[in-house]
C-alpha cells in the first residue's frame, strides 16, 4: 500500500519505477466521433475541441439549438459507420429505446457491423446506456485482433474481466450538487411541458421546442400515430372551425408524432364547432389521434384522450 511505502520512505522511488506502466497517447490532434448531438453530446464536442481534438458528429435528429452549440470545425456525417471508420475515439450520447434499430429502437445499435468497420485501436466511451452496445459483438471485435478499448460505467457480465474493457461505477449523480441539479432539471422539464407543451430529454417522444405564445393564444398539443393523413385531417378540422393558425410544429419519433399548434383565442365564433370543448373532441376523435391538450392562460388546460374509440376528458 502507498501509505506503507510512505512510512518506509520508499514512496518516491517506487512510484517513479512503475510510472512506465501508465503510458498512453495525447488527445490533441486525435479525432473524436460523437454519436448523438443533444445537450450532452454537443457539450462533449465543445470540450474535445478545446483540448485540440478534431470532432466528427452524427445525429439525424439534431435540433437547431444543439447545432448552434457545436464547434465551428465539427464535421457532420450521414451515418454511424463513417464515425467508427474515421475516429480514434467514439462517444455514445444517445437515449436507449428498448427495441431493435430496424424498428426505430437503439437496443444493440452498436453492432458487429459497426465495430468491424472501426479503427483497430478505436476507444469507445459509453456513459449513456449499457444496452446500446452488443456485448457479444464487442467481445468478438476484441478477440479478432482489435487493439481498441471499451470504457463504460454500466456493468456487463460478458465484458467485465476482458483486458480491453474498463468498467467504472455509475457515478454521474453521486454528489449532492448533481442530485440537486437533476431534481431541478426534471422539475423544470415537467413544468415546461405542462405549461408550454415543450418536450426535451424524452426517451420515447420527439424533442419539441417552440417560441413563446401570447395571452390571446390557445396552444393545442396533439399526440398521434405517425402515419400519412393524420396531420392533414387535424388541419382540416381547424379549417372547418375557421381557426387561424399562428404557428405550428410537427415532430416525430418512430411510430409517434407530436403536433403543437398555436391559434388565436378569439377566432372560434363561426364554423363547425361552437366551443373549445367541442373543438377538442373533434380533434381528439380524428382517426390516428391518441390524445390532445389545450393550453391557455384564460381558460387553463384541458386534456382529452381517445381509448378504444371512446372520448374521455
Short mmCIF file of C-alpha atoms in Angstrom, two decimals:
data_model
loop_
_atom_site.label_atom_id
_atom_site.label_comp_id
_atom_site.label_asym_id
_atom_site.label_seq_id
_atom_site.Cartn_x
_atom_site.Cartn_y
_atom_site.Cartn_z
CA UNK A 1 0.00 0.00 0.00
CA UNK A 2 1.18 3.53 -0.75
CA UNK A 3 0.78 4.57 2.88
CA UNK A 4 3.16 1.82 3.96
CA UNK A 5 5.68 2.89 1.33
CA UNK A 6 5.50 6.42 2.69
CA UNK A 7 6.14 5.20 6.22
CA UNK A 8 9.22 3.38 4.96
CA UNK A 9 10.45 6.36 2.95
CA UNK A 10 10.20 4.37 -0.29
CA UNK A 11 7.21 6.09 -1.96
CA UNK A 12 9.14 8.40 -4.30
CA UNK A 13 11.42 5.61 -5.57
CA UNK A 14 8.65 3.06 -6.10
CA UNK A 15 6.29 5.48 -7.86
CA UNK A 16 8.99 6.58 -10.29
CA UNK A 17 9.81 2.96 -11.12
CA UNK A 18 6.23 1.98 -12.01
CA UNK A 19 5.26 5.08 -13.97
CA UNK A 20 6.23 3.36 -17.23
CA UNK A 21 3.17 1.11 -16.74
CA UNK A 22 0.88 4.08 -17.29
CA UNK A 23 1.85 5.13 -20.81
CA UNK A 24 -0.82 6.46 -23.16
CA UNK A 25 -1.45 8.85 -26.00
CA UNK A 26 -2.24 12.54 -26.18
CA UNK A 27 -5.73 13.70 -27.16
CA UNK A 28 -4.53 16.71 -29.14
CA UNK A 29 -4.74 16.02 -32.86
CA UNK A 30 -6.84 12.88 -32.41
CA UNK A 31 -10.37 12.60 -33.81
CA UNK A 32 -13.42 12.18 -31.58
CA UNK A 33 -16.67 10.91 -33.02
CA UNK A 34 -19.78 11.99 -31.11
CA UNK A 35 -22.91 9.92 -31.75
CA UNK A 36 -25.87 11.93 -30.52
CA UNK A 37 -25.54 15.72 -30.51
CA UNK A 38 -28.06 16.75 -27.89
CA UNK A 39 -27.22 18.66 -24.72
CA UNK A 40 -24.54 16.22 -23.52
CA UNK A 41 -23.22 15.35 -26.97
CA UNK A 42 -22.72 18.96 -28.03
CA UNK A 43 -21.02 19.73 -24.69
CA UNK A 44 -18.70 16.75 -25.27
CA UNK A 45 -17.87 18.07 -28.74
CA UNK A 46 -17.03 21.52 -27.35
CA UNK A 47 -14.79 20.09 -24.62
CA UNK A 48 -12.97 17.89 -27.13
CA UNK A 49 -12.36 20.82 -29.47
CA UNK A 50 -10.97 22.83 -26.54
CA UNK A 51 -8.46 20.01 -25.99
CA UNK A 52 -7.30 20.28 -29.59
CA UNK A 53 -9.22 17.30 -30.95
CA UNK A 54 -10.91 17.07 -34.32
CA UNK A 55 -14.64 16.42 -33.95
CA UNK A 56 -16.91 14.30 -36.13
CA UNK A 57 -20.61 14.19 -35.28
CA UNK A 58 -23.65 12.15 -36.18
CA UNK A 59 -27.25 12.87 -35.19
CA UNK A 60 -30.09 12.66 -37.75
CA UNK A 61 -32.49 14.38 -35.34
CA UNK A 62 -30.22 17.20 -34.19
CA UNK A 63 -32.04 20.37 -33.14
CA UNK A 64 -31.08 23.84 -34.34
CA UNK A 65 -30.23 24.78 -30.77
CA UNK A 66 -27.73 21.92 -30.46
CA UNK A 67 -26.26 22.65 -33.90
CA UNK A 68 -25.53 26.24 -32.89
CA UNK A 69 -23.59 25.00 -29.86
CA UNK A 70 -21.19 22.81 -31.86
CA UNK A 71 -17.59 23.87 -32.53
CA UNK A 72 -17.26 25.58 -35.90
CA UNK A 73 -14.96 22.88 -37.29
CA UNK A 74 -17.27 19.97 -36.43
CA UNK A 75 -17.66 17.61 -39.36
CA UNK A 76 -21.14 16.10 -39.61
CA UNK A 77 -21.51 12.71 -41.29
CA UNK A 78 -24.54 10.83 -42.57
CA UNK A 79 -24.15 7.51 -40.76
CA UNK A 80 -22.51 5.86 -37.77
CA UNK A 81 -20.24 3.69 -39.88
CA UNK A 82 -18.45 6.84 -41.07
CA UNK A 83 -17.90 7.80 -37.43
CA UNK A 84 -16.33 4.47 -36.48
CA UNK A 85 -14.23 4.24 -39.65
CA UNK A 86 -12.62 7.66 -39.19
CA UNK A 87 -12.35 8.29 -35.45
CA UNK A 88 -9.79 7.43 -32.79
CA UNK A 89 -12.39 7.84 -30.04
CA UNK A 90 -16.17 7.43 -30.18
CA UNK A 91 -18.51 8.82 -27.53
CA UNK A 92 -22.07 7.46 -27.30
CA UNK A 93 -24.64 10.07 -26.28
CA UNK A 94 -27.98 8.70 -27.44
CA UNK A 95 -31.02 7.50 -25.47
CA UNK A 96 -31.87 3.85 -25.01
CA UNK A 97 -35.07 2.76 -26.76
CA UNK A 98 -35.81 -0.93 -25.97
CA UNK A 99 -36.45 -2.20 -29.49
CA UNK A 100 -34.42 -3.22 -32.50
CA UNK A 101 -32.81 -0.46 -34.59
CA UNK A 102 -34.84 -1.69 -37.57
CA UNK A 103 -37.95 -0.72 -35.61
CA UNK A 104 -36.65 2.69 -34.55
CA UNK A 105 -35.06 1.47 -31.31
CA UNK A 106 -31.47 1.63 -30.10
CA UNK A 107 -31.06 -1.77 -28.41
CA UNK A 108 -27.67 -3.14 -29.53
CA UNK A 109 -27.30 -0.34 -32.07
CA UNK A 110 -23.50 -0.54 -31.69
CA UNK A 111 -23.48 -3.71 -33.73
CA UNK A 112 -20.97 -6.18 -35.13
CA UNK A 113 -21.07 -4.42 -38.50
CA UNK A 114 -20.19 -1.05 -36.95
CA UNK A 115 -17.42 -2.45 -34.76
CA UNK A 116 -15.79 -4.32 -37.61
CA UNK A 117 -15.61 -1.05 -39.55
CA UNK A 118 -13.90 0.76 -36.67
CA UNK A 119 -10.24 1.69 -36.48
CA UNK A 120 -8.15 -1.10 -34.98
CA UNK A 121 -7.28 0.96 -31.88
CA UNK A 122 -10.56 2.86 -31.52
CA UNK A 123 -11.60 3.75 -27.96
CA UNK A 124 -15.37 3.57 -27.42
CA UNK A 125 -16.74 5.56 -24.48
CA UNK A 126 -20.26 4.70 -23.37
CA UNK A 127 -21.64 6.72 -20.48
CA UNK A 128 -25.15 6.71 -21.97
CA UNK A 129 -26.70 3.24 -21.54
CA UNK A 130 -25.12 -0.21 -21.48
CA UNK A 131 -27.83 -1.75 -23.68
CA UNK A 132 -26.75 0.37 -26.64
CA UNK A 133 -23.81 -1.97 -27.18
CA UNK A 134 -24.00 -5.54 -28.48
CA UNK A 135 -21.69 -7.13 -25.88
CA UNK A 136 -21.06 -10.32 -27.86
CA UNK A 137 -20.12 -8.29 -30.92
CA UNK A 138 -17.79 -6.15 -28.81
CA UNK A 139 -16.07 -9.23 -27.39
CA UNK A 140 -15.70 -10.73 -30.88
CA UNK A 141 -14.20 -7.44 -32.10
CA UNK A 142 -11.60 -7.56 -29.35
CA UNK A 143 -10.86 -11.24 -29.87
CA UNK A 144 -10.43 -10.77 -33.63
CA UNK A 145 -7.24 -8.80 -33.01
CA UNK A 146 -8.56 -5.33 -32.29
CA UNK A 147 -6.45 -3.15 -30.01
CA UNK A 148 -9.45 -0.98 -29.18
CA UNK A 149 -10.81 -0.27 -25.72
CA UNK A 150 -14.36 -0.11 -24.37
CA UNK A 151 -14.92 2.29 -21.46
CA UNK A 152 -18.29 2.36 -19.70
CA UNK A 153 -19.93 2.95 -16.35
CA UNK A 154 -22.51 0.20 -16.84
CA UNK A 155 -21.76 -3.34 -15.61
CA UNK A 156 -21.53 -6.06 -18.25
CA UNK A 157 -21.28 -9.75 -17.35
CA UNK A 158 -19.65 -10.68 -20.64
CA UNK A 159 -17.06 -7.90 -20.79
CA UNK A 160 -16.30 -7.10 -17.15
CA UNK A 161 -13.00 -9.01 -16.99
CA UNK A 162 -11.87 -8.56 -20.61
CA UNK A 163 -8.43 -6.90 -20.82
CA UNK A 164 -9.73 -4.43 -23.42
CA UNK A 165 -12.56 -3.24 -21.18
CA UNK A 166 -12.58 -0.61 -18.44
CA UNK A 167 -15.80 -0.65 -16.42
CA UNK A 168 -16.39 2.01 -13.80
CA UNK A 169 -19.13 2.54 -11.20
CA UNK A 170 -22.01 4.71 -12.44
CA UNK A 171 -21.17 7.89 -10.55
CA UNK A 172 -22.92 10.52 -12.67
CA UNK A 173 -25.18 11.75 -9.87
CA UNK A 174 -23.17 10.78 -6.81
CA UNK A 175 -22.64 14.29 -5.49
CA UNK A 176 -25.09 16.46 -3.61
CA UNK A 177 -24.77 19.12 -6.31
CA UNK A 178 -25.58 16.64 -9.09
CA UNK A 179 -28.65 15.35 -7.25
CA UNK A 180 -29.93 18.90 -6.77
CA UNK A 181 -29.24 19.75 -10.41
CA UNK A 182 -31.00 16.61 -11.64
CA UNK A 183 -34.06 17.32 -9.49
CA UNK A 184 -34.16 20.93 -10.70
CA UNK A 185 -33.80 19.90 -14.34
CA UNK A 186 -36.55 17.28 -14.03
CA UNK A 187 -38.99 19.69 -12.38
CA UNK A 188 -38.25 22.44 -14.93
CA UNK A 189 -38.73 19.98 -17.79
CA UNK A 190 -42.10 18.82 -16.47
CA UNK A 191 -43.23 22.37 -15.74
CA UNK A 192 -42.30 23.50 -19.25
CA UNK A 193 -44.21 20.58 -20.76
CA UNK A 194 -47.33 21.24 -18.68
CA UNK A 195 -47.33 24.98 -19.28
CA UNK A 196 -45.99 25.21 -22.84
CA UNK A 197 -46.15 21.74 -24.37
CA UNK A 198 -42.40 21.59 -24.98
CA UNK A 199 -40.64 18.21 -24.86
CA UNK A 200 -36.93 17.86 -24.09
CA UNK A 201 -34.79 14.93 -22.92
CA UNK A 202 -37.54 12.40 -23.63
CA UNK A 203 -36.70 8.79 -24.39
CA UNK A 204 -39.78 7.92 -26.49
CA UNK A 205 -41.10 11.30 -27.67
CA UNK A 206 -39.52 13.69 -30.19
CA UNK A 207 -37.79 16.80 -28.86
CA UNK A 208 -40.05 19.78 -29.47
CA UNK A 209 -39.16 23.40 -28.71
CA UNK A 210 -41.40 26.34 -29.51
CA UNK A 211 -41.47 30.09 -29.47
CA UNK A 212 -43.36 31.73 -26.62
CA UNK A 213 -47.10 32.34 -27.05
CA UNK A 214 -49.17 35.39 -26.20
CA UNK A 215 -52.03 35.74 -23.73
CA UNK A 216 -54.56 35.70 -26.57
CA UNK A 217 -53.29 32.38 -27.90
CA UNK A 218 -54.56 28.85 -27.41
CA UNK A 219 -51.83 26.22 -27.72
CA UNK A 220 -53.04 22.82 -28.89
CA UNK A 221 -50.75 19.81 -28.36
CA UNK A 222 -51.75 16.61 -30.15
CA UNK A 223 -50.18 13.16 -29.87
CA UNK A 224 -50.96 10.94 -32.85
CA UNK A 225 -49.84 7.91 -34.76
CA UNK A 226 -47.04 8.71 -37.19
CA UNK A 227 -48.85 7.81 -40.38
CA UNK A 228 -49.93 9.53 -43.58
CA UNK A 229 -53.03 11.71 -43.50
CA UNK A 230 -53.35 12.36 -39.77
CA UNK A 231 -51.84 15.84 -39.81
CA UNK A 232 -53.93 16.80 -42.85
CA UNK A 233 -57.10 15.66 -41.05
CA UNK A 234 -56.15 17.68 -37.94
CA UNK A 235 -55.59 20.82 -40.01
CA UNK A 236 -58.86 20.12 -41.83
CA UNK A 237 -60.77 20.18 -38.55
CA UNK A 238 -59.21 23.55 -37.70
CA UNK A 239 -60.10 24.88 -41.16
CA UNK A 240 -63.70 23.73 -40.68
CA UNK A 241 -63.77 25.76 -37.45
CA UNK A 242 -62.49 28.88 -39.28
CA UNK A 243 -59.50 28.96 -36.93
CA UNK A 244 -56.43 30.99 -37.81
CA UNK A 245 -53.13 29.17 -37.15
CA UNK A 246 -50.35 31.39 -35.80
CA UNK A 247 -47.56 28.80 -35.69
CA UNK A 248 -47.24 25.04 -35.96
CA UNK A 249 -44.56 22.48 -35.11
CA UNK A 250 -44.63 18.83 -36.17
CA UNK A 251 -42.11 16.31 -34.82
CA UNK A 252 -42.00 12.52 -34.99
CA UNK A 253 -40.08 9.70 -33.34
CA UNK A 254 -40.57 6.14 -34.56
CA UNK A 255 -44.34 5.48 -34.62
CA UNK A 256 -45.35 8.56 -32.60
CA UNK A 257 -45.89 12.11 -33.86
CA UNK A 258 -46.33 15.24 -31.76
CA UNK A 259 -48.01 18.37 -33.12
CA UNK A 260 -48.19 21.73 -31.39
CA UNK A 261 -50.42 24.36 -32.95
CA UNK A 262 -50.96 27.93 -31.75
CA UNK A 263 -54.28 29.52 -32.72
CA UNK A 264 -55.95 32.82 -31.96
CA UNK A 265 -58.19 32.81 -28.90
CA UNK A 266 -60.99 34.91 -30.41
CA UNK A 267 -61.35 33.05 -33.73
CA UNK A 268 -63.78 30.37 -32.52
CA UNK A 269 -67.00 32.14 -33.48
CA UNK A 270 -68.24 30.51 -36.65
CA UNK A 271 -67.86 27.19 -38.35
CA UNK A 272 -68.27 23.55 -37.36
CA UNK A 273 -67.54 23.93 -33.62
CA UNK A 274 -69.23 26.34 -31.22
CA UNK A 275 -66.90 25.92 -28.23
CA UNK A 276 -63.32 24.99 -27.43
CA UNK A 277 -64.62 21.82 -25.76
CA UNK A 278 -66.36 20.77 -28.99
CA UNK A 279 -63.23 21.54 -30.99
CA UNK A 280 -61.08 19.44 -28.66
CA UNK A 281 -63.44 16.49 -29.01
CA UNK A 282 -63.43 16.86 -32.78
CA UNK A 283 -59.63 16.90 -32.94
CA UNK A 284 -59.23 14.02 -30.50
CA UNK A 285 -61.64 11.81 -32.46
CA UNK A 286 -59.71 12.23 -35.72
CA UNK A 287 -58.53 8.82 -36.93
CA UNK A 288 -54.97 8.28 -35.72
CA UNK A 289 -55.08 10.87 -32.91
CA UNK A 290 -54.25 9.48 -29.47
CA UNK A 291 -54.69 12.48 -27.18
CA UNK A 292 -54.93 16.26 -27.14
CA UNK A 293 -54.23 19.07 -24.72
CA UNK A 294 -55.39 22.67 -24.84
CA UNK A 295 -53.35 25.34 -23.03
CA UNK A 296 -54.48 28.92 -22.44
CA UNK A 297 -53.83 31.45 -19.70
CA UNK A 298 -57.51 32.41 -19.57
CA UNK A 299 -59.28 29.03 -19.62
CA UNK A 300 -56.48 26.88 -18.23
CA UNK A 301 -55.51 23.44 -19.51
CA UNK A 302 -57.75 20.68 -20.82
CA UNK A 303 -56.60 17.11 -21.55
CA UNK A 304 -58.52 14.56 -23.59
CA UNK A 305 -57.75 11.04 -24.79
CA UNK A 306 -59.30 8.52 -27.14
CA UNK A 307 -59.44 4.97 -25.78
CA UNK A 308 -60.86 2.17 -27.93
CA UNK A 309 -62.80 4.71 -29.97
CA UNK A 310 -64.34 6.46 -26.95
CA UNK A 311 -63.69 10.05 -25.93
CA UNK A 312 -62.50 10.81 -22.40
CA UNK A 313 -61.68 14.14 -20.74
#
